[in-house]
PDB file of C-alpha atoms and ligand atoms in Angstrom:
ATOM      1  CA  MET H 155     125.141  93.134 -18.534  1.00 49.00           C
ATOM      2  CA  THR H 156     124.321  96.687 -17.562  1.00 52.00           C
ATOM      3  CA  LYS H 157     125.984  98.005 -14.394  1.00 56.00           C
ATOM      4  CA  THR H 158     123.633  98.624 -11.469  1.00 57.00           C
ATOM      5  CA  PRO H 159     123.765 102.307 -10.535  1.00 53.00           C
ATOM      6  CA  GLN H 160     125.323 102.965  -7.144  1.00 53.00           C
ATOM      7  CA  LEU H 161     124.424 105.885  -4.832  1.00 50.00           C
ATOM      8  CA  SER H 162     128.005 106.821  -4.795  1.00 49.00           C
ATOM      9  CA  ASP H 163     128.210 107.066  -8.539  1.00 47.00           C
ATOM     10  CA  ASN H 164     125.493 109.636  -8.780  1.00 47.00           C
ATOM     11  CA  TYR H 165     123.634 110.988  -5.738  1.00 50.00           C
ATOM     12  CA  MET H 166     120.636 111.524  -7.898  1.00 56.00           C
ATOM     13  CA  VAL H 167     120.041 107.983  -8.851  1.00 74.00           C
ATOM     14  CA  THR H 168     116.582 107.167  -7.538  1.00 92.00           C
ATOM     15  CA  ILE H 169     114.866 104.094  -6.136  1.00 95.00           C
ATOM     16  CA  ALA H 170     112.830 103.953  -9.190  1.00 95.00           C
ATOM     17  CA  GLU H 171     115.904 103.780 -11.362  1.00 96.00           C
ATOM     18  CA  ARG H 172     117.517 101.213  -9.298  1.00 96.00           C
ATOM     19  CA  LEU H 173     114.350  99.135  -9.281  1.00 97.00           C
ATOM     20  CA  ASN H 174     114.241  99.413 -13.120  1.00 97.00           C
ATOM     21  CA  SER H 175     117.860  98.125 -13.195  1.00 97.00           C
ATOM     22  CA  ALA H 176     116.893  95.185 -11.180  1.00 98.00           C
ATOM     23  CA  TYR H 177     113.891  94.323 -13.423  1.00 98.00           C
ATOM     24  CA  ALA H 178     116.227  94.723 -16.547  1.00 98.00           C
ATOM     25  CA  ARG H 179     118.847  92.425 -14.882  1.00 98.00           C
ATOM     26  CA  ILE H 180     116.043  89.752 -14.151  1.00 98.00           C
ATOM     27  CA  ALA H 181     114.691  90.210 -17.807  1.00 98.00           C
ATOM     28  CA  GLN H 182     118.182  89.648 -19.262  1.00 98.00           C
ATOM     29  CA  ALA H 183     118.767  86.580 -17.205  1.00 98.00           C
ATOM     30  CA  GLU H 184     115.440  85.159 -18.152  1.00 98.00           C
ATOM     31  CA  LYS H 185     116.369  85.772 -21.804  1.00 98.00           C
ATOM     32  CA  ASN H 186     119.824  84.208 -21.516  1.00 98.00           C
ATOM     33  CA  HIS H 187     118.605  81.092 -19.885  1.00 97.00           C
ATOM     34  CA  GLN H 188     115.633  80.568 -22.141  1.00 97.00           C
ATOM     35  CA  LYS H 189     113.016  81.227 -19.302  1.00 97.00           C
ATOM     36  CA  PRO H 190     109.757  82.868 -20.141  1.00 97.00           C
ATOM     37  CA  ALA H 191     109.657  86.694 -19.846  1.00 97.00           C
ATOM     38  CA  LYS H 192     108.254  87.638 -16.544  1.00 97.00           C
ATOM     39  CA  SER H 193     108.506  84.232 -15.018  1.00 97.00           C
ATOM     40  CA  VAL H 194     110.871  85.387 -12.157  1.00 98.00           C
ATOM     41  CA  SER H 195     109.264  87.914  -9.696  1.00 98.00           C
ATOM     42  CA  LEU H 196     111.226  90.449  -7.605  1.00 98.00           C
ATOM     43  CA  LEU H 197     111.056  90.836  -3.876  1.00 98.00           C
ATOM     44  CA  ALA H 198     112.594  94.119  -2.794  1.00 98.00           C
ATOM     45  CA  VAL H 199     114.523  93.436   0.395  1.00 98.00           C
ATOM     46  CA  SER H 200     114.111  96.562   2.622  1.00 98.00           C
ATOM     47  CA  LYS H 201     115.515  95.332   6.001  1.00 97.00           C
ATOM     48  CA  THR H 202     117.339  98.028   7.836  1.00 96.00           C
ATOM     49  CA  LYS H 203     116.102 100.685   5.362  1.00 96.00           C
ATOM     50  CA  PRO H 204     113.771 103.412   6.349  1.00 96.00           C
ATOM     51  CA  ALA H 205     110.018 103.504   5.561  1.00 97.00           C
ATOM     52  CA  GLN H 206     110.469 106.395   3.202  1.00 95.00           C
ATOM     53  CA  LEU H 207     112.549 104.243   0.827  1.00 96.00           C
ATOM     54  CA  ILE H 208     109.745 101.621   0.748  1.00 97.00           C
ATOM     55  CA  ILE H 209     107.218 104.267   0.090  1.00 96.00           C
ATOM     56  CA  ASP H 210     109.433 105.600  -2.874  1.00 95.00           C
ATOM     57  CA  ALA H 211     109.580 102.071  -4.251  1.00 96.00           C
ATOM     58  CA  TYR H 212     105.749 101.840  -3.903  1.00 97.00           C
ATOM     59  CA  HIS H 213     105.300 104.921  -5.798  1.00 95.00           C
ATOM     60  CA  ALA H 214     107.489 103.503  -8.507  1.00 95.00           C
ATOM     61  CA  GLY H 215     104.992 100.705  -8.799  1.00 96.00           C
ATOM     62  CA  HIS H 216     106.582  98.085  -6.639  1.00 98.00           C
ATOM     63  CA  ARG H 217     104.358  96.005  -4.172  1.00 98.00           C
ATOM     64  CA  LYS H 218     106.492  93.101  -2.722  1.00 98.00           C
ATOM     65  CA  PHE H 219     108.788  93.784   0.019  1.00 98.00           C
ATOM     66  CA  GLY H 220     110.939  91.387   2.249  1.00 98.00           C
ATOM     67  CA  GLU H 221     111.879  92.133   5.903  1.00 98.00           C
ATOM     68  CA  SER H 222     114.084  90.147   8.344  1.00 98.00           C
ATOM     69  CA  TYR H 223     113.770  91.718  11.771  1.00 97.00           C
ATOM     70  CA  VAL H 224     110.360  91.421  13.382  1.00 98.00           C
ATOM     71  CA  GLN H 225     110.237  94.553  15.536  1.00 97.00           C
ATOM     72  CA  GLU H 226     111.715  96.850  12.895  1.00 97.00           C
ATOM     73  CA  ALA H 227     109.287  95.408  10.162  1.00 98.00           C
ATOM     74  CA  VAL H 228     106.094  95.719  12.258  1.00 98.00           C
ATOM     75  CA  GLU H 229     107.028  99.394  13.040  1.00 98.00           C
ATOM     76  CA  LYS H 230     107.492 100.123   9.379  1.00 98.00           C
ATOM     77  CA  ILE H 231     104.422  98.141   8.312  1.00 98.00           C
ATOM     78  CA  GLN H 232     102.317 100.207  10.816  1.00 97.00           C
ATOM     79  CA  GLN H 233     103.831 103.507   9.411  1.00 97.00           C
ATOM     80  CA  ILE H 234     103.167 102.722   5.807  1.00 97.00           C
ATOM     81  CA  PRO H 235      99.694 103.681   4.761  1.00 91.00           C
ATOM     82  CA  PHE H 236      99.150 101.224   1.780  1.00 97.00           C
ATOM     83  CA  ASN H 237      97.149  98.065   2.255  1.00 94.00           C
ATOM     84  CA  ASP H 238      98.089  96.365  -1.131  1.00 98.00           C
ATOM     85  CA  ILE H 239     101.689  95.701  -0.186  1.00 98.00           C
ATOM     86  CA  GLU H 240     102.723  92.138  -0.041  1.00 98.00           C
ATOM     87  CA  TRP H 241     105.065  91.782   3.000  1.00 98.00           C
ATOM     88  CA  HIS H 242     107.277  88.770   3.180  1.00 99.00           C
ATOM     89  CA  PHE H 243     109.080  87.623   6.255  1.00 98.00           C
ATOM     90  CA  ILE H 244     112.572  86.251   5.320  1.00 98.00           C
ATOM     91  CA  GLY H 245     114.601  86.207   8.572  1.00 98.00           C
ATOM     92  CA  PRO H 246     115.388  83.686  11.084  1.00 97.00           C
ATOM     93  CA  ILE H 247     112.248  83.034  13.254  1.00 97.00           C
ATOM     94  CA  GLN H 248     112.315  82.740  17.121  1.00 97.00           C
ATOM     95  CA  SER H 249     109.222  81.213  18.735  1.00 97.00           C
ATOM     96  CA  ASN H 250     108.372  84.353  20.703  1.00 97.00           C
ATOM     97  CA  LYS H 251     108.130  86.280  17.448  1.00 98.00           C
ATOM     98  CA  THR H 252     105.728  84.102  15.521  1.00 98.00           C
ATOM     99  CA  LYS H 253     102.535  85.961  16.745  1.00 98.00           C
ATOM    100  CA  ALA H 254     103.702  89.216  15.268  1.00 98.00           C
ATOM    101  CA  ILE H 255     104.674  87.597  12.132  1.00 98.00           C
ATOM    102  CA  ALA H 256     101.440  85.716  11.793  1.00 98.00           C
ATOM    103  CA  GLU H 257      99.476  89.021  12.235  1.00 98.00           C
ATOM    104  CA  HIS H 258     101.484  91.357   9.973  1.00 98.00           C
ATOM    105  CA  PHE H 259     102.878  89.373   7.064  1.00 98.00           C
ATOM    106  CA  SER H 260     101.196  87.602   4.054  1.00 98.00           C
ATOM    107  CA  TRP H 261     104.242  85.464   3.470  1.00 99.00           C
ATOM    108  CA  VAL H 262     106.840  83.727   5.552  1.00 98.00           C
ATOM    109  CA  GLN H 263     109.849  82.324   3.499  1.00 98.00           C
ATOM    110  CA  SER H 264     112.009  81.157   6.447  1.00 98.00           C
ATOM    111  CA  ILE H 265     110.124  78.074   8.029  1.00 98.00           C
ATOM    112  CA  GLU H 266     112.640  75.401   8.972  1.00 97.00           C
ATOM    113  CA  ARG H 267     110.985  73.425  11.737  1.00 97.00           C
ATOM    114  CA  PRO H 268     107.577  71.992  12.580  1.00 98.00           C
ATOM    115  CA  LYS H 269     107.168  73.923  15.865  1.00 98.00           C
ATOM    116  CA  ILE H 270     107.474  77.273  14.025  1.00 98.00           C
ATOM    117  CA  ALA H 271     104.824  76.085  11.413  1.00 98.00           C
ATOM    118  CA  GLU H 272     102.496  75.001  14.227  1.00 98.00           C
ATOM    119  CA  ARG H 273     102.681  78.272  16.100  1.00 98.00           C
ATOM    120  CA  LEU H 274     102.141  80.270  12.900  1.00 98.00           C
ATOM    121  CA  ASN H 275      99.234  78.145  12.021  1.00 98.00           C
ATOM    122  CA  GLN H 276      97.655  78.649  15.575  1.00 98.00           C
ATOM    123  CA  GLN H 277      98.397  82.297  15.676  1.00 98.00           C
ATOM    124  CA  ARG H 278      97.321  83.395  12.170  1.00 98.00           C
ATOM    125  CA  PRO H 279      94.195  85.367  12.745  1.00 98.00           C
ATOM    126  CA  THR H 280      91.154  83.618  11.244  1.00 97.00           C
ATOM    127  CA  ASN H 281      89.828  86.767   9.731  1.00 97.00           C
ATOM    128  CA  LEU H 282      92.900  86.899   7.533  1.00 98.00           C
ATOM    129  CA  PRO H 283      93.626  84.665   4.525  1.00 98.00           C
ATOM    130  CA  PRO H 284      96.113  81.677   5.316  1.00 98.00           C
ATOM    131  CA  LEU H 285      99.652  82.618   5.500  1.00 98.00           C
ATOM    132  CA  ASN H 286     101.744  81.652   2.425  1.00 98.00           C
ATOM    133  CA  VAL H 287     104.724  79.803   3.479  1.00 98.00           C
ATOM    134  CA  LEU H 288     108.023  78.612   2.004  1.00 98.00           C
ATOM    135  CA  ILE H 289     110.387  76.081   3.688  1.00 98.00           C
ATOM    136  CA  GLN H 290     113.869  77.337   3.898  1.00 98.00           C
ATOM    137  CA  VAL H 291     116.391  74.682   2.892  1.00 98.00           C
ATOM    138  CA  ASN H 292     120.106  74.518   3.799  1.00 96.00           C
ATOM    139  CA  ILE H 293     121.809  73.708   0.383  1.00 93.00           C
ATOM    140  CA  SER H 294     125.314  74.610   1.671  1.00 87.00           C
ATOM    141  CA  GLY H 295     125.731  71.889   4.470  1.00 79.00           C
ATOM    142  CA  GLU H 296     128.136  72.850   7.190  1.00 73.00           C
ATOM    143  CA  GLN H 297     128.657  76.418   5.939  1.00 73.00           C
ATOM    144  CA  SER H 298     125.210  77.512   6.806  1.00 73.00           C
ATOM    145  CA  LYS H 299     123.144  77.280   9.900  1.00 77.00           C
ATOM    146  CA  SER H 300     119.895  78.391   8.449  1.00 90.00           C
ATOM    147  CA  GLY H 301     117.292  76.054   6.875  1.00 96.00           C
ATOM    148  CA  CYS H 302     116.306  72.326   7.153  1.00 96.00           C
ATOM    149  CA  ASN H 303     118.141  69.670   5.487  1.00 96.00           C
ATOM    150  CA  LEU H 304     116.883  68.486   1.983  1.00 96.00           C
ATOM    151  CA  ALA H 305     115.958  65.136   3.820  1.00 96.00           C
ATOM    152  CA  ASP H 306     113.563  66.939   6.157  1.00 97.00           C
ATOM    153  CA  VAL H 307     111.653  68.698   3.402  1.00 98.00           C
ATOM    154  CA  ALA H 308     109.035  65.958   2.774  1.00 98.00           C
ATOM    155  CA  ALA H 309     108.046  65.637   6.477  1.00 98.00           C
ATOM    156  CA  LEU H 310     107.782  69.372   6.979  1.00 98.00           C
ATOM    157  CA  SER H 311     105.784  69.862   3.874  1.00 98.00           C
ATOM    158  CA  ALA H 312     103.269  67.091   4.962  1.00 98.00           C
ATOM    159  CA  HIS H 313     102.873  68.940   8.252  1.00 98.00           C
ATOM    160  CA  ILE H 314     102.369  72.264   6.652  1.00 98.00           C
ATOM    161  CA  SER H 315      99.964  70.954   4.133  1.00 98.00           C
ATOM    162  CA  GLN H 316      97.725  69.775   7.116  1.00 97.00           C
ATOM    163  CA  SER H 317      97.688  73.177   8.588  1.00 98.00           C
ATOM    164  CA  LYS H 318      94.395  75.143   7.846  1.00 98.00           C
ATOM    165  CA  GLN H 319      95.899  78.581   8.265  1.00 98.00           C
ATOM    166  CA  LEU H 320      98.994  77.986   6.157  1.00 98.00           C
ATOM    167  CA  VAL H 321      99.436  77.518   2.462  1.00 98.00           C
ATOM    168  CA  LEU H 322     102.560  75.737   1.186  1.00 98.00           C
ATOM    169  CA  ARG H 323     103.788  77.688  -1.718  1.00 98.00           C
ATOM    170  CA  GLY H 324     107.377  76.403  -2.083  1.00 98.00           C
ATOM    171  CA  LEU H 325     111.101  76.668  -1.095  1.00 98.00           C
ATOM    172  CA  MET H 326     113.596  79.229  -0.230  1.00 98.00           C
ATOM    173  CA  ALA H 327     117.430  78.986   0.053  1.00 97.00           C
ATOM    174  CA  ILE H 328     120.402  81.119   0.717  1.00 95.00           C
ATOM    175  CA  PRO H 329     123.580  79.424  -0.631  1.00 93.00           C
ATOM    176  CA  ALA H 330     126.999  80.145   0.778  1.00 91.00           C
ATOM    177  CA  PRO H 331     128.546  82.943  -1.198  1.00 90.00           C
ATOM    178  CA  SER H 332     130.781  81.853  -4.065  1.00 91.00           C
ATOM    179  CA  ASP H 333     132.447  83.480  -7.068  1.00 93.00           C
ATOM    180  CA  ASP H 334     132.206  80.080  -8.890  1.00 95.00           C
ATOM    181  CA  GLN H 335     129.169  80.354 -11.105  1.00 94.00           C
ATOM    182  CA  ALA H 336     129.057  76.653 -11.855  1.00 95.00           C
ATOM    183  CA  GLN H 337     129.218  75.750  -8.246  1.00 94.00           C
ATOM    184  CA  LEU H 338     126.289  78.223  -7.390  1.00 95.00           C
ATOM    185  CA  ILE H 339     124.190  76.832 -10.224  1.00 96.00           C
ATOM    186  CA  ALA H 340     124.852  73.244  -8.861  1.00 95.00           C
ATOM    187  CA  SER H 341     123.603  74.198  -5.365  1.00 95.00           C
ATOM    188  CA  PHE H 342     120.543  75.982  -6.723  1.00 97.00           C
ATOM    189  CA  SER H 343     119.754  73.076  -8.982  1.00 97.00           C
ATOM    190  CA  GLN H 344     119.696  70.726  -5.959  1.00 96.00           C
ATOM    191  CA  LEU H 345     116.863  72.828  -4.641  1.00 97.00           C
ATOM    192  CA  LYS H 346     115.069  72.957  -8.045  1.00 98.00           C
ATOM    193  CA  THR H 347     115.115  69.188  -8.091  1.00 98.00           C
ATOM    194  CA  CYS H 348     113.468  69.027  -4.667  1.00 98.00           C
ATOM    195  CA  PHE H 349     110.993  71.729  -5.748  1.00 98.00           C
ATOM    196  CA  ASP H 350     109.876  69.819  -8.785  1.00 98.00           C
ATOM    197  CA  THR H 351     109.292  66.569  -6.802  1.00 98.00           C
ATOM    198  CA  LEU H 352     107.236  68.528  -4.159  1.00 98.00           C
ATOM    199  CA  LYS H 353     105.267  70.465  -6.873  1.00 98.00           C
ATOM    200  CA  ALA H 354     104.034  67.086  -8.307  1.00 98.00           C
ATOM    201  CA  GLN H 355     102.698  66.226  -4.949  1.00 98.00           C
ATOM    202  CA  TYR H 356     101.199  69.507  -3.779  1.00 98.00           C
ATOM    203  CA  PRO H 357      99.318  71.675  -6.244  1.00 96.00           C
ATOM    204  CA  SER H 358      99.629  74.871  -4.085  1.00 98.00           C
ATOM    205  CA  ILE H 359     103.364  74.988  -4.761  1.00 98.00           C
ATOM    206  CA  ASP H 360     104.548  77.578  -7.399  1.00 98.00           C
ATOM    207  CA  THR H 361     107.297  79.486  -5.689  1.00 98.00           C
ATOM    208  CA  LEU H 362     111.071  78.739  -5.711  1.00 98.00           C
ATOM    209  CA  SER H 363     112.690  81.717  -3.971  1.00 98.00           C
ATOM    210  CA  MET H 364     116.485  81.822  -4.797  1.00 98.00           C
ATOM    211  CA  GLY H 365     118.850  84.473  -5.778  1.00 97.00           C
ATOM    212  CA  MET H 366     120.090  87.676  -4.131  1.00 97.00           C
ATOM    213  CA  SER H 367     121.989  90.676  -5.446  1.00 94.00           C
ATOM    214  CA  ALA H 368     125.290  88.636  -5.742  1.00 94.00           C
ATOM    215  CA  ASP H 369     123.820  85.560  -7.535  1.00 96.00           C
ATOM    216  CA  VAL H 370     120.668  86.449  -9.505  1.00 97.00           C
ATOM    217  CA  GLU H 371     121.924  85.104 -12.808  1.00 97.00           C
ATOM    218  CA  ALA H 372     122.952  81.623 -11.389  1.00 97.00           C
ATOM    219  CA  ALA H 373     119.604  81.312  -9.489  1.00 98.00           C
ATOM    220  CA  ILE H 374     117.583  82.179 -12.655  1.00 98.00           C
ATOM    221  CA  ALA H 375     119.779  79.774 -14.665  1.00 98.00           C
ATOM    222  CA  ALA H 376     118.731  77.068 -12.216  1.00 98.00           C
ATOM    223  CA  GLY H 377     115.023  77.743 -12.266  1.00 98.00           C
ATOM    224  CA  SER H 378     114.186  80.530  -9.694  1.00 98.00           C
ATOM    225  CA  THR H 379     110.740  82.008  -9.716  1.00 98.00           C
ATOM    226  CA  MET H 380     111.534  84.724  -7.204  1.00 98.00           C
ATOM    227  CA  VAL H 381     114.627  86.627  -6.497  1.00 98.00           C
ATOM    228  CA  ARG H 382     115.215  88.708  -3.359  1.00 98.00           C
ATOM    229  CA  ILE H 383     117.254  91.861  -3.896  1.00 98.00           C
ATOM    230  CA  GLY H 384     118.203  94.275  -1.272  1.00 97.00           C
ATOM    231  CA  THR H 385     121.539  95.984  -1.730  1.00 96.00           C
ATOM    232  CA  ASP H 386     121.152  96.588  -5.531  1.00 96.00           C
ATOM    233  CA  ILE H 387     117.875  98.484  -4.919  1.00 97.00           C
ATOM    234  CA  PHE H 388     118.276 100.242  -1.499  1.00 96.00           C
ATOM    235  CA  GLY H 389     122.107 100.505  -1.330  1.00 94.00           C
ATOM    236  CA  ALA H 390     124.439  98.771   1.162  1.00 93.00           C
ATOM    237  CA  ARG H 391     123.271  98.099   4.615  1.00 91.00           C
ATOM    238  CA  GLU H 392     124.837  99.707   7.715  1.00 82.00           C
ATOM    239  CA  TYR H 393     124.791  96.852  10.103  1.00 65.00           C
ATOM    240  CA  PRO H 394     125.378  93.130   9.269  1.00 56.00           C
ATOM    241  CA  VAL H 395     122.394  90.848   8.466  1.00 52.00           C
ATOM    242  CA  GLU H 396     123.071  88.697  11.525  1.00 51.00           C
ATOM    243  CA  GLN H 397     122.011  91.522  13.973  1.00 46.00           C
ATOM    244  CA  HIS H 398     118.550  91.387  15.504  1.00 44.00           C
TER     245      HIS H 398
HETATM  246  C1  PLP U 214     119.162  90.377   3.107  1.00 91.18           C
HETATM  247  C2  PLP U 214     118.641  89.214   2.562  1.00 91.18           C
HETATM  248  C3  PLP U 214     118.482  89.330   1.128  1.00 91.18           C
HETATM  249  C4  PLP U 214     118.991  90.507   0.156  1.00 91.18           C
HETATM  250  O1  PLP U 214     120.278  90.440   0.007  1.00 91.18           O
HETATM  251  P1  PLP U 214     121.175  91.417  -0.903  1.00 91.18           P
HETATM  252  O2  PLP U 214     122.472  90.768  -0.988  1.00 91.18           O
HETATM  253  O3  PLP U 214     121.191  92.783  -0.207  1.00 91.18           O
HETATM  254  O4  PLP U 214     120.533  91.484  -2.207  1.00 91.18           O
HETATM  255  C5  PLP U 214     117.845  88.188   0.464  1.00 91.18           C
HETATM  256  N1  PLP U 214     117.325  87.254   1.150  1.00 91.18           N
HETATM  257  C6  PLP U 214     117.514  87.102   2.481  1.00 91.18           C
HETATM  258  C7  PLP U 214     116.980  85.922   3.135  1.00 91.18           C
HETATM  259  C8  PLP U 214     118.169  88.129   3.190  1.00 91.18           C
HETATM  260  O5  PLP U 214     118.172  88.019   4.506  1.00 91.18           O
END
């Protein structure tokens, strides 16, 4: 595996080069695990990073970006002058933030309860295409507070599929960090099984969002169709992901 360039290794390493390394890492994992080439897409996670870095990534050809903090994201979205960017909301959702999310994003990956789905459905402007949504699932039990339980996925899916302004596209998860590759693959595989069951029921489902900078290989081994990479593309973040 090629080492991802770090800003500290060479100040001149550009976003374009880091994106290329991320694409190469995904391509290698697809190959190693007998997945079709280009079957896994890349969401560049730009939370906490300045708009200029997103613009640099855009000029390098990238179009899918993930953000976690509503106010920060909306400011950047309004600052960035390209209308062909696919913005994904991937952070925890408070009820009082659903309107801004419904108005500014085309995807939401972090739905974990019916009330939030309901509000997004009502607040999605009717002049925009329906919002693409993923249900976030907790595959790490007690170790994680985010995501619904696997047992709740069926009811939440049924609810979303009845919502006119939402399209159910699949599932997302963030497993507890682990150095144990086999354990990570086992967690991700639980989600993949749930995804396959759901996909057989809802034809709109095509996206299994799992894998971050630290666990891309395990996620792809288990059948991810979208990895969300922040640190390896934009560098380490200055404040912890929990902050709002
Ligand atoms: C921050 C974040 C990522 C990116 O994490 P990195 O470790 O920086 O690659 C991916 N998914 C979600 C939901 C995140 O909040």
